[in-house]
Amino acid sequence: MIKNNFPIPNTFGLPVKARIFAEYSSVEELRDLLKRYQGERLLHIGQGSNLLFTEDFDGIVLHSAMRRARCVSEDNDHVWIEADNGLVLDELIEQLCDMGISGLENLSYIPGEVGASAVQNVGAYGVEVKDVIESVRAVAVADGAERVFTNAECHYGYRDSIFKNDLRGQYIITHVVYKLNKHFEPKLDYGNLRSEAGDKPTPMSVREAVIHVRKQKLPEVSELGSAGSFFKNPIVSREKYETLTRQIRDDSIPHYEQEGGIKIPAAWLIEQCGWKGKMMGGAQCYEKQPLVLVNRNNATPEDIVNLAAAICKDVKDKFGIEISPEVNYI
Ligand code: EPU
């Protein structure tokens, strides 16, 4: 499918268009498209759940219509599932939970597709997708060559991977292989997940608990446009954290020890600056979770960009901490 001046799917619900929009159903079709449109500005999207389009896209936007998953190997304890990039991650998770296969259940209900979630290293409730990714298969944009990246070669970090840095724009992930568990070891240490998951948790009961918790705090993108968390949680040095507690005379600043420093929830910083629930044009800092910016009332891209910039400035002025978007500006 190739269309001109086509509306680009994006969960912010912004009315943006691609000069060319093309969907492919096989790796061969993808290679043909790459050859045909070589030299064009190119963007590959999933559901557009982590993108902020600041204007129409003058180039080609690609999307995968490959949506299958298969078991590629198993032993007594594990099963290796290979999923196509265009499969909706949550649909895969639901099927796995149904079969009692675990590892991805904490990531239930995160919007997005398999390929994009492996670029972004999505995470929630104490699990990141990198924890269960064995390898990814990708196609080089330049010449269509296939390359397999092991988990280590993906250089995964917090909402980060080599595909967002050194290899940005150079590869399209076509398949992801997950190493999943036959025997369930629930991960319930985040927030109130343990109490929500029941006495004898199963992958499905944890999935349901996660969905319940998410629905309480996060907007449904089908009802209220957003890209989930707009900012990353900043990690500061211990000195910075201690200076901050002295400066604002508050030793109850929420914080989490991390490798490399102390994580302070951006949601808390933003709320302290008074932004929770505030609007700028049609964009709003979400009233239930200020880390999320929403399209409350026909927001324009500028409304969202301006709101994000104003929030960053206030957090910097009040706390001396830089928060940065996790959403990609296009
Ligand atoms: N907080 C406030 N005010 C609020 C809400 C939260 O001060 O109104 C503070 C509280 O101290 C709370 C802390 O923020 O304990 C953490 O809040 P929450 O558990 O909601 O998590 P988060 O750090 O804000 C991250 C992810 C989410 C993920 C949740 C749960 C990032 C950027 N975001 O949010 O991911 O669902 O943890 O694991 O790391 C996403 O990436 O789109 C996303 C939704």
Tab-separated table of C-alpha atoms and ligand atoms in Angstrom:
chain	number	residue	atom	x	y	z
A	1	MET	CA	0.000	0.000	0.000
A	2	ILE	CA	1.464	3.359	-1.038
A	3	LYS	CA	-0.456	6.613	-0.501
A	4	ASN	CA	0.315	10.285	-1.065
A	5	ASN	CA	-0.478	13.036	1.445
A	6	PHE	CA	-1.637	10.461	3.926
A	7	PRO	CA	-2.536	11.172	7.601
A	8	ILE	CA	0.206	9.774	9.836
A	9	PRO	CA	-1.120	7.619	12.695
A	10	ASN	CA	0.006	9.144	15.997
A	11	THR	CA	-1.399	8.733	19.484
A	12	PHE	CA	-1.263	12.506	20.174
A	13	GLY	CA	-4.029	12.749	17.576
A	14	LEU	CA	-2.249	15.512	15.656
A	15	PRO	CA	-3.498	16.141	12.107
A	16	VAL	CA	-0.151	15.639	10.337
A	17	LYS	CA	0.448	14.179	6.900
A	18	ALA	CA	3.213	12.258	5.150
A	19	ARG	CA	4.051	13.131	1.547
A	20	ILE	CA	4.296	9.366	0.982
A	21	PHE	CA	3.034	6.668	3.349
A	22	ALA	CA	3.805	3.023	2.570
A	23	GLU	CA	2.963	-0.232	4.279
A	24	TYR	CA	4.764	-3.508	3.546
A	25	SER	CA	3.815	-7.116	4.248
A	26	SER	CA	7.187	-8.848	3.912
A	27	VAL	CA	10.889	-8.121	4.263
A	28	GLU	CA	11.161	-8.374	0.478
A	29	GLU	CA	8.549	-5.624	0.036
A	30	LEU	CA	10.419	-3.513	2.597
A	31	ARG	CA	13.654	-3.933	0.616
A	32	ASP	CA	11.855	-2.924	-2.601
A	33	LEU	CA	10.497	0.218	-0.945
A	34	LEU	CA	13.924	1.149	0.423
A	35	LYS	CA	15.427	0.782	-3.048
A	36	ARG	CA	12.637	2.679	-4.773
A	37	TYR	CA	12.712	5.631	-2.384
A	38	GLN	CA	16.462	5.771	-1.783
A	39	GLY	CA	17.574	9.327	-1.031
A	40	GLU	CA	14.154	10.362	0.312
A	41	ARG	CA	13.796	11.504	3.890
A	42	LEU	CA	12.582	8.350	5.627
A	43	LEU	CA	10.841	7.545	8.891
A	44	HIS	CA	9.676	4.132	10.072
A	45	ILE	CA	6.849	4.217	12.597
A	46	GLY	CA	4.904	1.771	14.743
A	47	GLN	CA	1.666	3.151	16.195
A	48	GLY	CA	3.240	6.588	16.544
A	49	SER	CA	2.883	6.280	20.311
A	50	ASN	CA	6.186	7.900	21.164
A	51	LEU	CA	6.425	10.547	18.474
A	52	LEU	CA	5.644	14.233	18.399
A	53	PHE	CA	5.226	15.449	14.822
A	54	THR	CA	6.033	19.149	14.773
A	55	GLU	CA	4.943	19.499	11.124
A	56	ASP	CA	3.913	17.444	8.080
A	57	PHE	CA	6.549	14.922	7.030
A	58	ASP	CA	8.156	15.772	3.691
A	59	GLY	CA	9.363	12.285	2.814
A	60	ILE	CA	8.302	8.667	3.137
A	61	VAL	CA	6.795	7.173	6.281
A	62	LEU	CA	6.998	3.381	6.448
A	63	HIS	CA	4.834	1.062	8.488
A	64	SER	CA	4.882	-2.707	8.801
A	65	ALA	CA	1.826	-4.864	8.193
A	66	MET	CA	3.745	-7.995	9.314
A	67	ARG	CA	1.924	-9.106	12.443
A	68	ARG	CA	2.762	-12.702	13.305
A	69	ALA	CA	4.666	-14.442	16.058
A	70	ARG	CA	6.150	-17.939	16.181
A	71	CYS	CA	7.936	-20.196	18.609
A	72	VAL	CA	11.485	-20.695	17.352
A	73	SER	CA	12.910	-22.857	20.145
A	74	GLU	CA	12.222	-24.214	23.613
A	75	ASP	CA	13.784	-26.156	26.457
A	76	ASN	CA	12.475	-27.265	29.857
A	77	ASP	CA	12.427	-23.750	31.263
A	78	HIS	CA	12.233	-21.322	28.376
A	79	VAL	CA	10.540	-20.619	25.107
A	80	TRP	CA	11.957	-18.361	22.407
A	81	ILE	CA	9.306	-16.418	20.530
A	82	GLU	CA	10.070	-14.461	17.382
A	83	ALA	CA	7.600	-11.671	16.659
A	84	ASP	CA	7.196	-9.487	13.563
A	85	ASN	CA	7.843	-5.765	14.024
A	86	GLY	CA	4.242	-4.730	13.191
A	87	LEU	CA	2.555	-6.914	15.806
A	88	VAL	CA	0.936	-4.824	18.553
A	89	LEU	CA	3.017	-5.572	21.654
A	90	ASP	CA	-0.005	-5.831	23.926
A	91	GLU	CA	-1.692	-8.376	21.620
A	92	LEU	CA	1.410	-10.541	21.861
A	93	ILE	CA	1.472	-10.177	25.651
A	94	GLU	CA	-2.178	-11.156	25.949
A	95	GLN	CA	-1.614	-14.329	23.915
A	96	LEU	CA	1.474	-15.231	25.951
A	97	CYS	CA	-0.332	-14.712	29.272
A	98	ASP	CA	-3.172	-16.870	27.957
A	99	MET	CA	-0.650	-19.657	27.386
A	100	GLY	CA	0.927	-19.134	30.831
A	101	ILE	CA	4.188	-17.906	29.306
A	102	SER	CA	5.764	-15.123	31.352
A	103	GLY	CA	8.338	-12.377	31.094
A	104	LEU	CA	6.413	-9.604	29.347
A	105	GLU	CA	3.265	-9.372	31.531
A	106	ASN	CA	4.455	-6.256	33.450
A	107	LEU	CA	4.553	-4.431	30.107
A	108	SER	CA	0.850	-5.029	29.452
A	109	TYR	CA	-1.175	-2.225	27.903
A	110	ILE	CA	1.816	-0.154	26.789
A	111	PRO	CA	0.779	1.270	23.423
A	112	GLY	CA	3.012	0.405	20.486
A	113	GLU	CA	4.302	-2.332	18.242
A	114	VAL	CA	7.034	-4.924	18.659
A	115	GLY	CA	9.645	-3.180	16.451
A	116	ALA	CA	9.339	0.302	17.963
A	117	SER	CA	9.258	-1.042	21.518
A	118	ALA	CA	12.633	-2.718	20.892
A	119	VAL	CA	14.098	0.584	19.675
A	120	GLN	CA	12.762	2.530	22.640
A	121	ASN	CA	13.323	-0.194	25.282
A	122	VAL	CA	9.874	0.404	26.756
A	123	GLY	CA	9.515	-0.288	30.451
A	124	ALA	CA	6.969	-0.354	33.254
A	125	TYR	CA	6.463	-1.782	36.743
A	126	GLY	CA	10.037	-2.926	37.268
A	127	VAL	CA	10.582	-4.571	33.863
A	128	GLU	CA	12.117	-3.277	30.646
A	129	VAL	CA	11.647	-5.092	27.355
A	130	LYS	CA	15.445	-5.499	27.097
A	131	ASP	CA	15.239	-7.923	30.054
A	132	VAL	CA	13.647	-10.536	27.779
A	133	ILE	CA	14.990	-9.601	24.335
A	134	GLU	CA	17.423	-12.246	23.109
A	135	SER	CA	18.165	-10.637	19.752
A	136	VAL	CA	16.656	-8.471	17.022
A	137	ARG	CA	16.767	-8.873	13.250
A	138	ALA	CA	17.078	-5.721	11.189
A	139	VAL	CA	17.443	-4.535	7.620
A	140	ALA	CA	19.970	-1.842	6.665
A	141	VAL	CA	18.331	1.214	5.090
A	142	ALA	CA	21.354	1.797	2.823
A	143	ASP	CA	21.473	-1.575	1.040
A	144	GLY	CA	18.744	-3.840	2.462
A	145	ALA	CA	21.285	-6.206	4.059
A	146	GLU	CA	19.995	-8.205	7.012
A	147	ARG	CA	21.803	-8.094	10.346
A	148	VAL	CA	21.114	-9.815	13.650
A	149	PHE	CA	21.926	-7.827	16.801
A	150	THR	CA	22.374	-9.708	20.068
A	151	ASN	CA	20.909	-8.069	23.152
A	152	ALA	CA	24.401	-6.802	24.126
A	153	GLU	CA	24.914	-5.301	20.665
A	154	CYS	CA	21.713	-3.260	21.071
A	155	HIS	CA	23.422	-1.208	23.861
A	156	TYR	CA	20.202	-0.978	25.824
A	157	GLY	CA	19.731	1.679	28.506
A	158	TYR	CA	16.805	3.493	30.127
A	159	ARG	CA	14.440	4.206	27.184
A	160	ASP	CA	17.511	3.977	24.987
A	161	SER	CA	19.329	1.751	22.471
A	162	ILE	CA	21.932	1.895	19.711
A	163	PHE	CA	19.048	2.440	17.258
A	164	LYS	CA	18.378	5.843	18.878
A	165	ASN	CA	22.071	6.805	18.921
A	166	ASP	CA	24.988	5.537	16.806
A	167	LEU	CA	22.735	3.681	14.351
A	168	ARG	CA	19.861	6.161	14.322
A	169	GLY	CA	17.972	5.937	11.022
A	170	GLN	CA	20.312	3.247	9.679
A	171	TYR	CA	18.401	0.035	10.441
A	172	ILE	CA	14.776	-1.067	10.513
A	173	ILE	CA	14.076	-3.756	13.085
A	174	THR	CA	11.952	-6.406	11.358
A	175	HIS	CA	11.790	-9.123	14.042
A	176	VAL	CA	12.396	-9.469	17.760
A	177	VAL	CA	13.256	-12.727	19.529
A	178	TYR	CA	12.159	-12.877	23.182
A	179	LYS	CA	13.426	-15.438	25.690
A	180	LEU	CA	10.432	-16.138	27.902
A	181	ASN	CA	9.711	-18.379	30.886
A	182	LYS	CA	7.627	-21.508	31.276
A	183	HIS	CA	7.827	-21.271	35.084
A	184	PHE	CA	6.367	-18.108	36.525
A	185	GLU	CA	8.458	-15.886	38.778
A	186	PRO	CA	6.325	-12.787	39.272
A	187	LYS	CA	7.988	-9.393	39.572
A	188	LEU	CA	5.738	-7.464	41.925
A	189	ASP	CA	8.033	-5.063	43.765
A	190	TYR	CA	6.878	-1.894	41.998
A	191	GLY	CA	4.302	0.247	43.828
A	192	ASN	CA	1.122	-1.560	44.822
A	193	LEU	CA	1.383	-4.287	42.198
A	194	ARG	CA	1.762	-7.082	44.774
A	195	SER	CA	-1.530	-6.297	46.491
A	196	GLU	CA	-3.279	-5.890	43.135
A	197	ALA	CA	-2.057	-9.202	41.684
A	198	GLY	CA	-3.877	-11.548	44.103
A	199	ASP	CA	-2.636	-14.304	46.448
A	200	LYS	CA	-1.582	-16.764	43.775
A	201	PRO	CA	-0.420	-14.599	40.911
A	202	THR	CA	-0.413	-15.956	37.386
A	203	PRO	CA	0.916	-14.176	34.275
A	204	MET	CA	-2.705	-13.266	33.465
A	205	SER	CA	-3.515	-11.942	36.962
A	206	VAL	CA	-0.367	-9.780	36.879
A	207	ARG	CA	-1.359	-8.544	33.429
A	208	GLU	CA	-4.799	-7.633	34.752
A	209	ALA	CA	-3.303	-5.899	37.798
A	210	VAL	CA	-0.956	-3.864	35.592
A	211	ILE	CA	-3.820	-2.853	33.313
A	212	HIS	CA	-5.897	-1.843	36.329
A	213	VAL	CA	-3.076	0.317	37.750
A	214	ARG	CA	-2.287	1.879	34.363
A	215	LYS	CA	-5.930	2.755	33.731
A	216	GLN	CA	-6.100	4.641	37.028
A	217	LYS	CA	-3.197	6.939	36.131
A	218	LEU	CA	-2.655	7.018	32.406
A	219	PRO	CA	-5.013	8.318	29.721
A	220	GLU	CA	-6.454	5.926	27.114
A	221	VAL	CA	-4.869	7.135	23.901
A	222	SER	CA	-8.085	6.332	22.020
A	223	GLU	CA	-9.953	8.829	24.217
A	224	LEU	CA	-7.335	11.455	25.037
A	225	GLY	CA	-4.286	11.951	22.808
A	226	SER	CA	-0.883	11.515	24.455
A	227	ALA	CA	2.440	9.763	24.007
A	228	GLY	CA	2.560	8.241	27.483
A	229	SER	CA	5.310	9.716	29.636
A	230	PHE	CA	6.570	12.794	27.848
A	231	PHE	CA	9.801	13.160	29.865
A	232	LYS	CA	12.394	10.739	31.201
A	233	ASN	CA	13.006	10.540	34.931
A	234	PRO	CA	16.288	12.367	35.639
A	235	ILE	CA	19.169	10.652	37.433
A	236	VAL	CA	21.220	13.024	39.604
A	237	SER	CA	24.418	12.611	41.653
A	238	ARG	CA	24.192	11.965	45.394
A	239	GLU	CA	25.731	15.418	46.052
A	240	LYS	CA	23.069	17.055	43.918
A	241	TYR	CA	20.342	15.166	45.753
A	242	GLU	CA	21.746	16.143	49.159
A	243	THR	CA	22.130	19.784	48.148
A	244	LEU	CA	18.544	19.724	46.984
A	245	THR	CA	17.196	18.314	50.257
A	246	ARG	CA	19.042	21.058	52.171
A	247	GLN	CA	17.995	23.775	49.746
A	248	ILE	CA	14.289	23.043	49.827
A	249	ARG	CA	14.417	21.858	53.457
A	250	ASP	CA	12.620	18.673	52.606
A	251	ASP	CA	14.061	15.215	53.133
A	252	SER	CA	10.957	13.551	51.772
A	253	ILE	CA	11.845	14.077	48.113
A	254	PRO	CA	10.865	10.799	46.443
A	255	HIS	CA	14.001	9.124	45.122
A	256	TYR	CA	15.276	5.735	44.004
A	257	GLU	CA	18.877	4.519	44.194
A	258	GLN	CA	20.091	3.586	40.723
A	259	GLU	CA	23.245	2.511	39.054
A	260	GLY	CA	25.000	5.808	38.347
A	261	GLY	CA	23.075	8.032	40.764
A	262	ILE	CA	19.685	8.784	42.251
A	263	LYS	CA	16.513	8.840	40.200
A	264	ILE	CA	14.035	11.573	41.098
A	265	PRO	CA	10.573	11.199	39.571
A	266	ALA	CA	10.043	13.885	36.949
A	267	ALA	CA	6.328	13.710	37.853
A	268	TRP	CA	7.165	15.005	41.340
A	269	LEU	CA	9.417	17.800	40.038
A	270	ILE	CA	6.723	18.909	37.590
A	271	GLU	CA	3.987	18.798	40.223
A	272	GLN	CA	6.120	20.892	42.613
A	273	CYS	CA	6.393	23.527	39.884
A	274	GLY	CA	2.609	23.754	39.827
A	275	TRP	CA	2.107	22.349	36.340
A	276	LYS	CA	-0.183	19.418	37.173
A	277	GLY	CA	-3.471	19.944	35.293
A	278	LYS	CA	-2.332	23.248	33.692
A	279	MET	CA	-3.001	24.007	30.034
A	280	MET	CA	-1.187	25.892	27.296
A	281	GLY	CA	-3.299	26.309	24.174
A	282	GLY	CA	-4.951	22.932	23.644
A	283	ALA	CA	-2.171	20.976	25.401
A	284	GLN	CA	-2.383	19.971	29.046
A	285	CYS	CA	-0.111	18.567	31.718
A	286	TYR	CA	-2.271	15.573	32.692
A	287	GLU	CA	-4.049	16.012	36.006
A	288	LYS	CA	-3.550	12.399	37.178
A	289	GLN	CA	0.090	11.951	36.098
A	290	PRO	CA	2.002	15.151	35.282
A	291	LEU	CA	4.712	13.254	33.404
A	292	VAL	CA	2.155	12.836	30.638
A	293	LEU	CA	1.222	15.693	28.289
A	294	VAL	CA	-2.172	15.340	26.633
A	295	ASN	CA	-4.000	16.797	23.666
A	296	ARG	CA	-6.967	18.123	25.662
A	297	ASN	CA	-8.496	20.434	23.105
A	298	ASN	CA	-7.340	20.292	19.478
A	299	ALA	CA	-3.752	21.022	20.447
A	300	THR	CA	-1.361	22.056	17.725
A	301	PRO	CA	2.185	20.672	17.667
A	302	GLU	CA	3.342	24.132	18.856
A	303	ASP	CA	1.055	23.955	21.902
A	304	ILE	CA	2.715	20.712	22.972
A	305	VAL	CA	6.247	21.920	22.169
A	306	ASN	CA	5.630	25.181	24.101
A	307	LEU	CA	4.129	23.410	27.109
A	308	ALA	CA	7.038	20.951	27.248
A	309	ALA	CA	9.579	23.785	27.003
A	310	ALA	CA	7.858	25.825	29.738
A	311	ILE	CA	7.816	22.805	32.069
A	312	CYS	CA	11.510	22.034	31.436
A	313	LYS	CA	12.419	25.669	32.117
A	314	ASP	CA	10.522	25.809	35.408
A	315	VAL	CA	12.019	22.528	36.637
A	316	LYS	CA	15.491	23.792	35.728
A	317	ASP	CA	14.903	27.181	37.417
A	318	LYS	CA	13.432	25.717	40.616
A	319	PHE	CA	15.589	22.610	41.075
A	320	GLY	CA	18.590	23.060	38.760
A	321	ILE	CA	17.691	19.713	37.145
A	322	GLU	CA	17.398	19.226	33.406
A	323	ILE	CA	14.565	16.952	32.370
A	324	SER	CA	14.517	15.778	28.785
A	325	PRO	CA	11.747	14.426	26.588
A	326	GLU	CA	11.533	10.693	26.049
A	327	VAL	CA	9.208	11.416	23.139
A	328	ASN	CA	10.953	11.842	19.772
A	329	TYR	CA	10.345	15.170	18.048
A	330	ILE	CA	9.956	14.716	14.284
B	1	EPU	N1	4.479	11.292	41.316
B	1	EPU	C1	4.115	12.561	41.778
B	1	EPU	N2	2.930	13.079	41.352
B	1	EPU	C2	2.091	12.392	40.535
B	1	EPU	C3	2.446	11.110	40.074
B	1	EPU	C4	3.659	10.582	40.474
B	1	EPU	O1	4.842	13.193	42.529
B	1	EPU	O2	1.023	12.944	40.218
B	1	EPU	C5	5.761	10.720	41.780
B	1	EPU	C6	5.527	9.839	42.984
B	1	EPU	O3	6.619	10.020	43.850
B	1	EPU	C7	5.580	8.428	42.386
B	1	EPU	C8	6.611	8.630	41.298
B	1	EPU	O4	6.338	9.919	40.770
B	1	EPU	O5	5.986	7.479	43.311
B	1	EPU	C9	6.594	7.581	40.219
B	1	EPU	O6	5.327	7.603	39.562
B	1	EPU	P1	4.840	6.382	38.644
B	1	EPU	O7	4.909	5.113	39.411
B	1	EPU	O8	3.565	6.758	38.018
B	1	EPU	O9	5.979	6.224	37.545
B	1	EPU	P2	6.777	7.276	36.659
B	1	EPU	O10	8.206	7.262	37.090
B	1	EPU	O11	6.108	8.594	36.646
B	1	EPU	C10	7.493	5.464	34.911
B	1	EPU	C11	7.487	5.272	33.419
B	1	EPU	C12	6.101	4.877	32.945
B	1	EPU	C13	5.693	3.590	33.633
B	1	EPU	C14	5.746	3.808	35.155
B	1	EPU	C15	5.507	2.524	35.904
B	1	EPU	C16	9.203	6.767	32.579
B	1	EPU	C17	9.506	7.952	31.756
B	1	EPU	N3	7.923	6.487	32.749
B	1	EPU	O12	6.654	6.575	35.201
B	1	EPU	O13	6.188	4.629	31.556
B	1	EPU	O14	4.400	3.179	33.248
B	1	EPU	O15	7.062	4.273	35.544
B	1	EPU	O16	6.609	1.691	35.775
B	1	EPU	O17	10.125	6.087	33.041
B	1	EPU	C18	5.937	5.623	29.397
B	1	EPU	O18	7.149	5.465	29.257
B	1	EPU	O19	5.231	6.150	28.500
B	1	EPU	C19	5.309	5.241	30.665
B	1	EPU	C20	4.035	5.469	30.920
